[in-house]
Amino acid sequence: MTNSPNVVRFDAAATGPLSGVRVLDLSRLVAGNMLSVQLGDFGADVVKIESSAGDPLRDWTDDGQSLHWKTYGRNKRSVLLDLRQSHDMDALVTLVRTADVFIENFRPGTLETMGLAPERLLELNPDLIVVRISGFGQTGPYAQYPGFGTLVEAMSGFATRTGFPDREPVLPPLALADMISGIYGAQAVTMALLAREKGQARGQVIDLSLLEPMYAVLGPEAAIHRVTGKVKQRTGSASNTVSPRNVYLCSDGKYVALSGSMQVVAMRIFDIIGHPEMKSDPRFSTNVERVRNRAAVDEAVGAWFTRHTRDEALRIMREAGATVGPVYDIADIAADPHFRERGVIVEVEDADNGTLPMHNVLPRLSETPGGWRRPAPRLGEHTDEILREAGIARAISPEPGKRAS
């Protein structure tokens, strides 16, 4: 274990604005864990209810380590329950009475067949906030379809807008729909908690699909289609809305992203690249015309970048007031001083590696910041502790085998 003073160390006594809020998280994989880690980061007591198989996120490994789990399991406790056993189901019912939030992502209808329909949960605990995560929502023709983010990223309209026009639509190489849904879900929970505190409601049910948040981030696509009658096409890294805007190759083989979304910046860019005449050319003098003649704009801007290294291009563009940035990979991010100084990535103590880099607690609150209370738990690590707190005799679930934390 490194002794660097910059290493984040876990402190079980740390608090946050959600201290005193108990969350029972029965979800699996990404969306629910993304939701509950945000609550846990800000002080909520997040209790992961897991079967002997564990959350499948534990099985997403890199070089044999559950790095996804280490990141999204932090600030949580793990309880092992076999909900097929009556004793363990009784234990869960008792825990429900102690909870503020209940998160699940079973296929719609499963909770009902388990005898835990929202009506039953709210009967047990009228102040409970029930979060139901699914691919397509609890109602509608697609409610029973498997709800993986990949399907949602395709059906939301996201994939058809991503990639180049002469190639297939591109899905994101990460769980984007789940992540966005988890962020929406954390916001929904905090709003429900506030409504409860203000006396506007007691418990309530949050129907959180992956589809709707993913669609929402696409912006005014429906309005544009209605007004124009057109379906926007893939443009690679260019934009259907503004020009110049693209990723450009520099002379050293590195890439730069540039956006001239404001008129004054676009005019500035034409000066920088040595084509001031483009400012008065009717093909380029307004954003509408630049978008229409995007290929010619990109040719002129791209030619300038090919004559400069990435660092040279960034310096010249920035000094002249253009909006430009490098295209980074994770190695670039790790070496960038802004990421270090801002603490975008922090070194967190880790039993297996000494330390591990993780994204910091977000968002940044000046007076009630989040914190680091506990590392991601081993499967069932806190079963006895939590059941004892609730006055429950030891559940009859089989002892968990050793699993990566």
Tab-separated table of C-alpha atoms in Angstrom:
chain	number	residue	atom	x	y	z
A	1	MET	CA	0.000	0.000	0.000
A	2	THR	CA	1.446	3.350	-1.007
A	3	ASN	CA	1.834	5.998	1.682
A	4	SER	CA	1.279	8.922	-0.667
A	5	PRO	CA	-0.713	11.705	1.029
A	6	ASN	CA	-2.728	12.050	-2.187
A	7	VAL	CA	-4.268	8.609	-1.855
A	8	VAL	CA	-7.960	8.630	-0.946
A	9	ARG	CA	-8.535	6.480	2.115
A	10	PHE	CA	-11.897	5.105	3.126
A	11	ASP	CA	-13.450	6.421	6.314
A	12	ALA	CA	-16.532	4.554	7.511
A	13	ALA	CA	-17.454	7.529	9.702
A	14	ALA	CA	-17.642	9.970	6.781
A	15	THR	CA	-21.015	11.601	6.192
A	16	GLY	CA	-22.827	13.398	3.376
A	17	PRO	CA	-26.130	15.109	2.596
A	18	LEU	CA	-27.841	11.710	2.211
A	19	SER	CA	-26.585	10.333	5.515
A	20	GLY	CA	-29.431	8.536	7.250
A	21	VAL	CA	-31.014	7.431	3.971
A	22	ARG	CA	-31.056	3.659	3.529
A	23	VAL	CA	-31.165	2.185	0.029
A	24	LEU	CA	-31.929	-1.465	-0.710
A	25	ASP	CA	-30.456	-2.229	-4.115
A	26	LEU	CA	-31.663	-5.462	-5.714
A	27	SER	CA	-30.570	-4.395	-9.196
A	28	ARG	CA	-27.921	-6.066	-11.310
A	29	LEU	CA	-25.341	-4.769	-13.779
A	30	VAL	CA	-24.956	-1.131	-14.653
A	31	ALA	CA	-27.976	1.179	-14.432
A	32	GLY	CA	-28.942	0.335	-10.863
A	33	ASN	CA	-25.353	0.353	-9.675
A	34	MET	CA	-24.758	3.701	-11.371
A	35	LEU	CA	-27.820	5.048	-9.583
A	36	SER	CA	-26.963	3.664	-6.163
A	37	VAL	CA	-23.260	4.564	-6.250
A	38	GLN	CA	-24.221	8.222	-6.610
A	39	LEU	CA	-26.480	7.944	-3.560
A	40	GLY	CA	-23.779	6.058	-1.668
A	41	ASP	CA	-21.110	8.600	-2.602
A	42	PHE	CA	-23.190	11.255	-0.839
A	43	GLY	CA	-23.754	9.349	2.355
A	44	ALA	CA	-26.670	6.982	1.762
A	45	ASP	CA	-26.367	3.532	3.313
A	46	VAL	CA	-26.589	1.419	0.160
A	47	VAL	CA	-27.299	-2.227	0.908
A	48	LYS	CA	-26.782	-4.541	-2.052
A	49	ILE	CA	-29.079	-7.573	-1.837
A	50	GLU	CA	-27.335	-10.355	-3.766
A	51	SER	CA	-27.895	-14.018	-4.434
A	52	SER	CA	-25.110	-16.571	-4.130
A	53	ALA	CA	-24.252	-15.862	-7.797
A	54	GLY	CA	-23.602	-12.207	-6.959
A	55	ASP	CA	-24.262	-9.163	-9.081
A	56	PRO	CA	-23.120	-10.070	-12.627
A	57	LEU	CA	-21.137	-6.826	-12.634
A	58	ARG	CA	-18.649	-8.686	-10.436
A	59	ASP	CA	-17.948	-10.972	-13.413
A	60	TRP	CA	-16.913	-8.146	-15.755
A	61	THR	CA	-13.203	-8.631	-15.258
A	62	ASP	CA	-9.967	-7.231	-16.641
A	63	ASP	CA	-6.841	-9.291	-16.053
A	64	GLY	CA	-8.844	-11.296	-13.556
A	65	GLN	CA	-9.964	-8.325	-11.451
A	66	SER	CA	-13.511	-7.018	-11.033
A	67	LEU	CA	-12.610	-3.421	-11.766
A	68	HIS	CA	-16.157	-2.479	-12.750
A	69	TRP	CA	-17.337	-3.745	-9.370
A	70	LYS	CA	-14.541	-2.008	-7.489
A	71	THR	CA	-15.622	1.271	-9.086
A	72	TYR	CA	-19.415	0.979	-8.931
A	73	GLY	CA	-19.612	-1.118	-5.775
A	74	ARG	CA	-17.871	1.467	-3.616
A	75	ASN	CA	-19.724	2.976	-0.664
A	76	LYS	CA	-22.035	-0.045	-0.478
A	77	ARG	CA	-22.604	-3.021	1.803
A	78	SER	CA	-23.425	-6.514	0.547
A	79	VAL	CA	-26.041	-8.865	2.012
A	80	LEU	CA	-26.436	-12.401	0.732
A	81	LEU	CA	-30.061	-13.561	0.568
A	82	ASP	CA	-31.688	-16.410	-1.304
A	83	LEU	CA	-35.139	-14.958	-1.979
A	84	ARG	CA	-36.442	-18.402	-2.950
A	85	GLN	CA	-36.157	-19.285	0.741
A	86	SER	CA	-38.961	-18.068	3.001
A	87	HIS	CA	-36.602	-17.151	5.844
A	88	ASP	CA	-34.549	-14.938	3.552
A	89	MET	CA	-37.652	-13.378	1.990
A	90	ASP	CA	-38.878	-12.599	5.497
A	91	ALA	CA	-35.528	-10.950	6.168
A	92	LEU	CA	-35.924	-8.799	3.067
A	93	VAL	CA	-39.427	-7.774	4.158
A	94	THR	CA	-38.010	-6.680	7.504
A	95	LEU	CA	-35.293	-4.695	5.743
A	96	VAL	CA	-37.913	-3.039	3.528
A	97	ARG	CA	-39.519	-1.619	6.668
A	98	THR	CA	-36.176	0.035	7.547
A	99	ALA	CA	-35.485	1.470	4.094
A	100	ASP	CA	-36.077	4.770	2.331
A	101	VAL	CA	-35.367	3.588	-1.224
A	102	PHE	CA	-35.845	0.224	-2.963
A	103	ILE	CA	-34.179	-0.327	-6.358
A	104	GLU	CA	-34.905	-3.253	-8.688
A	105	ASN	CA	-34.391	-4.019	-12.354
A	106	PHE	CA	-36.201	-7.301	-12.834
A	107	ARG	CA	-38.263	-7.813	-15.976
A	108	PRO	CA	-41.632	-6.058	-15.496
A	109	GLY	CA	-43.985	-8.331	-13.587
A	110	THR	CA	-41.250	-10.267	-11.777
A	111	LEU	CA	-41.525	-8.223	-8.604
A	112	GLU	CA	-45.250	-8.962	-8.560
A	113	THR	CA	-44.701	-12.720	-8.895
A	114	MET	CA	-42.297	-12.522	-5.953
A	115	GLY	CA	-45.068	-11.062	-3.817
A	116	LEU	CA	-43.308	-7.691	-3.734
A	117	ALA	CA	-45.530	-5.601	-5.994
A	118	PRO	CA	-45.126	-1.854	-5.360
A	119	GLU	CA	-48.485	-1.810	-3.598
A	120	ARG	CA	-47.214	-4.451	-1.184
A	121	LEU	CA	-43.927	-2.605	-0.636
A	122	LEU	CA	-45.773	0.632	0.110
A	123	GLU	CA	-48.094	-1.244	2.439
A	124	LEU	CA	-45.038	-2.471	4.337
A	125	ASN	CA	-43.453	0.973	4.295
A	126	PRO	CA	-45.654	3.895	3.197
A	127	ASP	CA	-42.619	6.198	2.972
A	128	LEU	CA	-40.675	3.940	0.613
A	129	ILE	CA	-39.452	5.219	-2.748
A	130	VAL	CA	-39.518	2.309	-5.204
A	131	VAL	CA	-37.321	2.582	-8.298
A	132	ARG	CA	-38.252	0.166	-11.074
A	133	ILE	CA	-35.571	0.043	-13.787
A	134	SER	CA	-36.343	-1.675	-17.076
A	135	GLY	CA	-35.381	-1.403	-20.702
A	136	PHE	CA	-38.647	-0.007	-22.017
A	137	GLY	CA	-40.726	0.863	-18.953
A	138	GLN	CA	-43.355	-0.975	-16.932
A	139	THR	CA	-46.080	-0.447	-19.555
A	140	GLY	CA	-46.382	-0.436	-23.335
A	141	PRO	CA	-46.008	-3.033	-26.086
A	142	TYR	CA	-42.283	-3.521	-25.440
A	143	ALA	CA	-42.429	-3.759	-21.647
A	144	GLN	CA	-41.635	-7.480	-21.657
A	145	TYR	CA	-38.730	-7.261	-24.101
A	146	PRO	CA	-35.258	-7.853	-22.665
A	147	GLY	CA	-33.996	-4.426	-21.679
A	148	PHE	CA	-30.273	-4.343	-22.344
A	149	GLY	CA	-28.731	-0.965	-23.098
A	150	THR	CA	-27.483	-2.135	-26.484
A	151	LEU	CA	-31.065	-2.533	-27.693
A	152	VAL	CA	-32.036	0.839	-26.273
A	153	GLU	CA	-29.074	2.606	-27.848
A	154	ALA	CA	-30.256	1.196	-31.182
A	155	MET	CA	-33.992	1.866	-30.750
A	156	SER	CA	-33.667	5.331	-29.187
A	157	GLY	CA	-32.304	6.804	-32.413
A	158	PHE	CA	-28.822	7.224	-30.963
A	159	ALA	CA	-27.017	4.630	-33.086
A	160	THR	CA	-28.467	5.835	-36.376
A	161	ARG	CA	-27.011	9.289	-35.658
A	162	THR	CA	-23.573	7.910	-34.780
A	163	GLY	CA	-20.931	6.939	-37.309
A	164	PHE	CA	-20.201	7.796	-40.921
A	165	PRO	CA	-22.863	8.028	-43.649
A	166	ASP	CA	-21.333	5.312	-45.825
A	167	ARG	CA	-21.061	2.781	-43.015
A	168	GLU	CA	-23.277	1.017	-40.501
A	169	PRO	CA	-24.713	2.791	-37.445
A	170	VAL	CA	-22.341	2.709	-34.472
A	171	LEU	CA	-23.200	1.610	-30.941
A	172	PRO	CA	-21.200	3.105	-28.046
A	173	PRO	CA	-18.425	0.830	-26.730
A	174	LEU	CA	-19.663	1.260	-23.165
A	175	ALA	CA	-22.922	1.046	-21.225
A	176	LEU	CA	-24.059	4.526	-22.184
A	177	ALA	CA	-27.823	4.001	-21.898
A	178	ASP	CA	-27.397	2.439	-18.460
A	179	MET	CA	-25.151	5.258	-17.284
A	180	ILE	CA	-27.551	7.975	-18.444
A	181	SER	CA	-30.521	6.163	-16.934
A	182	GLY	CA	-28.655	5.773	-13.651
A	183	ILE	CA	-27.974	9.517	-13.527
A	184	TYR	CA	-31.639	10.297	-14.242
A	185	GLY	CA	-32.591	7.754	-11.586
A	186	ALA	CA	-30.412	9.314	-8.892
A	187	GLN	CA	-31.971	12.688	-9.679
A	188	ALA	CA	-35.446	11.159	-9.468
A	189	VAL	CA	-34.694	9.626	-6.072
A	190	THR	CA	-33.404	12.889	-4.628
A	191	MET	CA	-36.499	14.713	-5.951
A	192	ALA	CA	-38.744	12.077	-4.375
A	193	LEU	CA	-36.867	12.368	-1.081
A	194	LEU	CA	-37.295	16.141	-1.193
A	195	ALA	CA	-41.003	15.816	-1.974
A	196	ARG	CA	-41.343	13.476	0.987
A	197	GLU	CA	-39.487	15.869	3.257
A	198	LYS	CA	-41.723	18.780	2.138
A	199	GLY	CA	-44.854	16.753	2.790
A	200	GLN	CA	-45.901	16.697	-0.855
A	201	ALA	CA	-45.895	12.897	-0.918
A	202	ARG	CA	-44.917	9.930	1.145
A	203	GLY	CA	-43.688	6.931	-0.762
A	204	GLN	CA	-43.973	6.689	-4.521
A	205	VAL	CA	-42.927	4.572	-7.498
A	206	ILE	CA	-40.370	5.707	-10.073
A	207	ASP	CA	-40.838	3.978	-13.449
A	208	LEU	CA	-37.337	4.389	-14.906
A	209	SER	CA	-36.702	2.988	-18.369
A	210	LEU	CA	-33.379	2.984	-20.186
A	211	LEU	CA	-35.140	4.072	-23.385
A	212	GLU	CA	-36.569	7.424	-22.353
A	213	PRO	CA	-33.428	9.008	-20.854
A	214	MET	CA	-31.417	7.820	-23.858
A	215	TYR	CA	-33.953	9.354	-26.207
A	216	ALA	CA	-34.119	12.575	-24.179
A	217	VAL	CA	-30.429	13.358	-24.678
A	218	LEU	CA	-30.932	13.431	-28.455
A	219	GLY	CA	-32.578	16.827	-28.081
A	220	PRO	CA	-35.099	18.240	-30.560
A	221	GLU	CA	-34.926	15.367	-33.072
A	222	ALA	CA	-38.706	14.852	-33.120
A	223	ALA	CA	-39.422	18.563	-33.536
A	224	ILE	CA	-36.876	18.848	-36.342
A	225	HIS	CA	-38.403	15.877	-38.120
A	226	ARG	CA	-41.922	17.276	-37.732
A	227	VAL	CA	-41.020	20.747	-39.019
A	228	THR	CA	-38.616	19.781	-41.797
A	229	GLY	CA	-39.945	16.368	-42.784
A	230	LYS	CA	-36.339	15.158	-42.882
A	231	VAL	CA	-34.443	12.459	-40.996
A	232	LYS	CA	-30.999	13.647	-39.998
A	233	GLN	CA	-28.243	11.436	-41.353
A	234	ARG	CA	-24.961	10.287	-39.862
A	235	THR	CA	-22.137	12.750	-40.370
A	236	GLY	CA	-19.190	11.108	-38.641
A	237	SER	CA	-17.665	13.702	-36.315
A	238	ALA	CA	-19.210	16.578	-38.242
A	239	SER	CA	-22.519	18.171	-37.307
A	240	ASN	CA	-25.872	18.649	-39.000
A	241	THR	CA	-26.288	21.824	-36.984
A	242	VAL	CA	-23.064	23.854	-37.002
A	243	SER	CA	-19.940	24.265	-39.114
A	244	PRO	CA	-16.997	24.146	-38.749
A	245	ARG	CA	-17.241	21.276	-36.296
A	246	ASN	CA	-15.234	18.111	-36.709
A	247	VAL	CA	-12.208	16.065	-35.724
A	248	TYR	CA	-9.105	16.944	-37.716
A	249	LEU	CA	-5.855	15.052	-38.265
A	250	CYS	CA	-2.608	16.856	-37.446
A	251	SER	CA	0.819	16.362	-38.993
A	252	ASP	CA	1.992	14.123	-36.141
A	253	GLY	CA	-0.909	11.693	-36.562
A	254	LYS	CA	-2.832	13.028	-33.566
A	255	TYR	CA	-6.345	14.444	-33.675
A	256	VAL	CA	-7.928	17.708	-32.596
A	257	ALA	CA	-11.616	18.481	-32.093
A	258	LEU	CA	-12.814	21.941	-33.139
A	259	SER	CA	-16.170	23.650	-32.806
A	260	GLY	CA	-17.166	26.913	-34.451
A	261	SER	CA	-20.702	26.887	-33.073
A	262	MET	CA	-20.729	30.655	-32.542
A	263	GLN	CA	-20.541	33.001	-35.530
A	264	VAL	CA	-17.715	35.061	-34.060
A	265	VAL	CA	-15.647	31.926	-33.467
A	266	ALA	CA	-16.242	30.626	-36.987
A	267	MET	CA	-15.045	33.932	-38.416
A	268	ARG	CA	-12.003	33.782	-36.157
A	269	ILE	CA	-11.171	30.283	-37.420
A	270	PHE	CA	-11.172	31.451	-41.050
A	271	ASP	CA	-8.628	34.111	-40.098
A	272	ILE	CA	-6.453	31.579	-38.275
A	273	ILE	CA	-6.324	29.145	-41.192
A	274	GLY	CA	-5.364	31.931	-43.600
A	275	HIS	CA	-8.661	32.203	-45.471
A	276	PRO	CA	-10.191	35.522	-44.396
A	277	GLU	CA	-11.985	35.702	-47.740
A	278	MET	CA	-14.280	32.907	-46.583
A	279	LYS	CA	-15.886	35.298	-44.096
A	280	SER	CA	-17.514	37.290	-46.883
A	281	ASP	CA	-18.117	34.379	-49.243
A	282	PRO	CA	-21.896	33.773	-49.270
A	283	ARG	CA	-21.241	30.010	-49.081
A	284	PHE	CA	-19.578	30.425	-45.686
A	285	SER	CA	-20.722	33.753	-44.227
A	286	THR	CA	-23.580	32.269	-42.175
A	287	ASN	CA	-23.893	29.063	-40.205
A	288	VAL	CA	-26.767	27.827	-42.372
A	289	GLU	CA	-24.634	28.166	-45.495
A	290	ARG	CA	-21.577	26.657	-43.828
A	291	VAL	CA	-23.584	23.579	-42.870
A	292	ARG	CA	-24.845	23.348	-46.446
A	293	ASN	CA	-21.238	23.584	-47.687
A	294	ARG	CA	-19.728	21.609	-44.838
A	295	ALA	CA	-17.404	19.556	-47.034
A	296	ALA	CA	-15.688	22.669	-48.400
A	297	VAL	CA	-15.334	24.139	-44.902
A	298	ASP	CA	-13.809	20.912	-43.586
A	299	GLU	CA	-11.421	20.706	-46.526
A	300	ALA	CA	-10.056	24.176	-45.805
A	301	VAL	CA	-9.855	23.707	-42.054
A	302	GLY	CA	-8.480	20.182	-42.334
A	303	ALA	CA	-5.707	21.285	-44.694
A	304	TRP	CA	-4.503	23.778	-42.096
A	305	PHE	CA	-4.309	21.138	-39.372
A	306	THR	CA	-2.249	18.793	-41.562
A	307	ARG	CA	0.492	21.439	-41.591
A	308	HIS	CA	0.797	21.553	-37.792
A	309	THR	CA	1.453	19.129	-34.973
A	310	ARG	CA	-1.310	18.753	-32.437
A	311	ASP	CA	0.474	20.864	-29.809
A	312	GLU	CA	1.242	23.602	-32.345
A	313	ALA	CA	-2.339	23.634	-33.587
A	314	LEU	CA	-3.752	23.818	-30.078
A	315	ARG	CA	-1.444	26.678	-29.123
A	316	ILE	CA	-2.192	28.737	-32.235
A	317	MET	CA	-5.929	28.141	-32.099
A	318	ARG	CA	-6.214	28.839	-28.379
A	319	GLU	CA	-4.131	31.991	-28.515
A	320	ALA	CA	-6.395	33.288	-31.277
A	321	GLY	CA	-9.563	32.505	-29.323
A	322	ALA	CA	-10.835	29.429	-31.173
A	323	THR	CA	-12.644	26.641	-29.322
A	324	VAL	CA	-10.466	23.593	-29.772
A	325	GLY	CA	-9.289	20.585	-27.785
A	326	PRO	CA	-7.233	17.427	-28.192
A	327	VAL	CA	-8.773	14.013	-28.781
A	328	TYR	CA	-7.536	12.042	-25.776
A	329	ASP	CA	-7.221	8.388	-24.958
A	330	ILE	CA	-7.037	7.213	-21.342
A	331	ALA	CA	-3.227	7.414	-21.333
A	332	ASP	CA	-3.444	11.091	-22.358
A	333	ILE	CA	-5.999	11.719	-19.612
A	334	ALA	CA	-3.780	10.115	-16.978
A	335	ALA	CA	-0.917	12.449	-17.929
A	336	ASP	CA	-2.938	15.656	-18.253
A	337	PRO	CA	-2.274	18.234	-15.474
A	338	HIS	CA	-5.835	19.588	-15.517
A	339	PHE	CA	-7.273	16.160	-14.734
A	340	ARG	CA	-4.737	15.808	-11.904
A	341	GLU	CA	-5.185	19.273	-10.401
A	342	ARG	CA	-8.982	19.110	-10.550
A	343	GLY	CA	-8.981	15.604	-9.120
A	344	VAL	CA	-11.100	14.283	-11.962
A	345	ILE	CA	-9.380	10.966	-11.310
A	346	VAL	CA	-8.282	10.102	-7.796
A	347	GLU	CA	-6.053	7.362	-6.419
A	348	VAL	CA	-8.100	5.244	-4.044
A	349	GLU	CA	-6.685	2.704	-1.626
A	350	ASP	CA	-7.219	-0.860	-2.809
A	351	ALA	CA	-6.459	-4.138	-1.084
A	352	ASP	CA	-5.371	-5.921	-4.259
A	353	ASN	CA	-3.370	-3.222	-6.015
A	354	GLY	CA	-2.269	-0.770	-3.344
A	355	THR	CA	-4.251	1.938	-5.074
A	356	LEU	CA	-6.595	2.196	-8.053
A	357	PRO	CA	-7.582	5.274	-10.078
A	358	MET	CA	-11.307	6.039	-10.026
A	359	HIS	CA	-13.568	8.866	-11.099
A	360	ASN	CA	-14.082	11.305	-8.253
A	361	VAL	CA	-17.332	11.835	-6.396
A	362	LEU	CA	-19.679	13.955	-8.511
A	363	PRO	CA	-21.086	16.552	-8.488
A	364	ARG	CA	-18.897	18.835	-6.373
A	365	LEU	CA	-20.827	20.410	-3.500
A	366	SER	CA	-19.060	23.171	-1.584
A	367	GLU	CA	-20.730	22.630	1.799
A	368	THR	CA	-21.946	19.026	1.808
A	369	PRO	CA	-19.556	17.090	-0.414
A	370	GLY	CA	-19.706	13.368	-0.923
A	371	GLY	CA	-17.030	11.062	0.363
A	372	TRP	CA	-15.378	7.669	0.463
A	373	ARG	CA	-16.695	5.496	3.269
A	374	ARG	CA	-16.005	1.941	2.190
A	375	PRO	CA	-14.521	-0.049	-0.697
A	376	ALA	CA	-16.684	-2.299	-2.859
A	377	PRO	CA	-17.742	-5.206	-0.655
A	378	ARG	CA	-17.010	-8.864	-1.028
A	379	LEU	CA	-20.106	-10.879	-1.845
A	380	GLY	CA	-22.198	-11.126	1.319
A	381	GLU	CA	-19.546	-9.359	3.384
A	382	HIS	CA	-22.056	-7.446	5.519
A	383	THR	CA	-24.833	-10.040	5.804
A	384	ASP	CA	-24.477	-10.699	9.525
A	385	GLU	CA	-23.845	-7.045	10.312
A	386	ILE	CA	-26.960	-5.739	8.567
A	387	LEU	CA	-29.271	-8.514	9.706
A	388	ARG	CA	-28.073	-8.005	13.252
A	389	GLU	CA	-28.798	-4.278	12.973
A	390	ALA	CA	-32.350	-5.133	11.928
A	391	GLY	CA	-32.791	-7.691	14.705
A	392	ILE	CA	-32.975	-10.597	12.258
A	393	ALA	CA	-31.602	-14.045	13.026
A	394	ARG	CA	-28.970	-15.282	10.565
A	395	ALA	CA	-30.530	-16.007	7.170
A	396	ILE	CA	-30.360	-19.556	5.876
A	397	SER	CA	-28.660	-18.685	2.578
A	398	PRO	CA	-25.541	-20.729	1.849
A	399	GLU	CA	-22.250	-19.118	2.763
A	400	PRO	CA	-20.764	-17.262	-0.218
A	401	GLY	CA	-17.615	-18.518	-1.819
A	402	LYS	CA	-14.664	-16.207	-2.074
A	403	ARG	CA	-15.279	-13.593	-4.747
A	404	ALA	CA	-13.227	-10.649	-5.973
A	405	SER	CA	-14.197	-7.491	-4.127
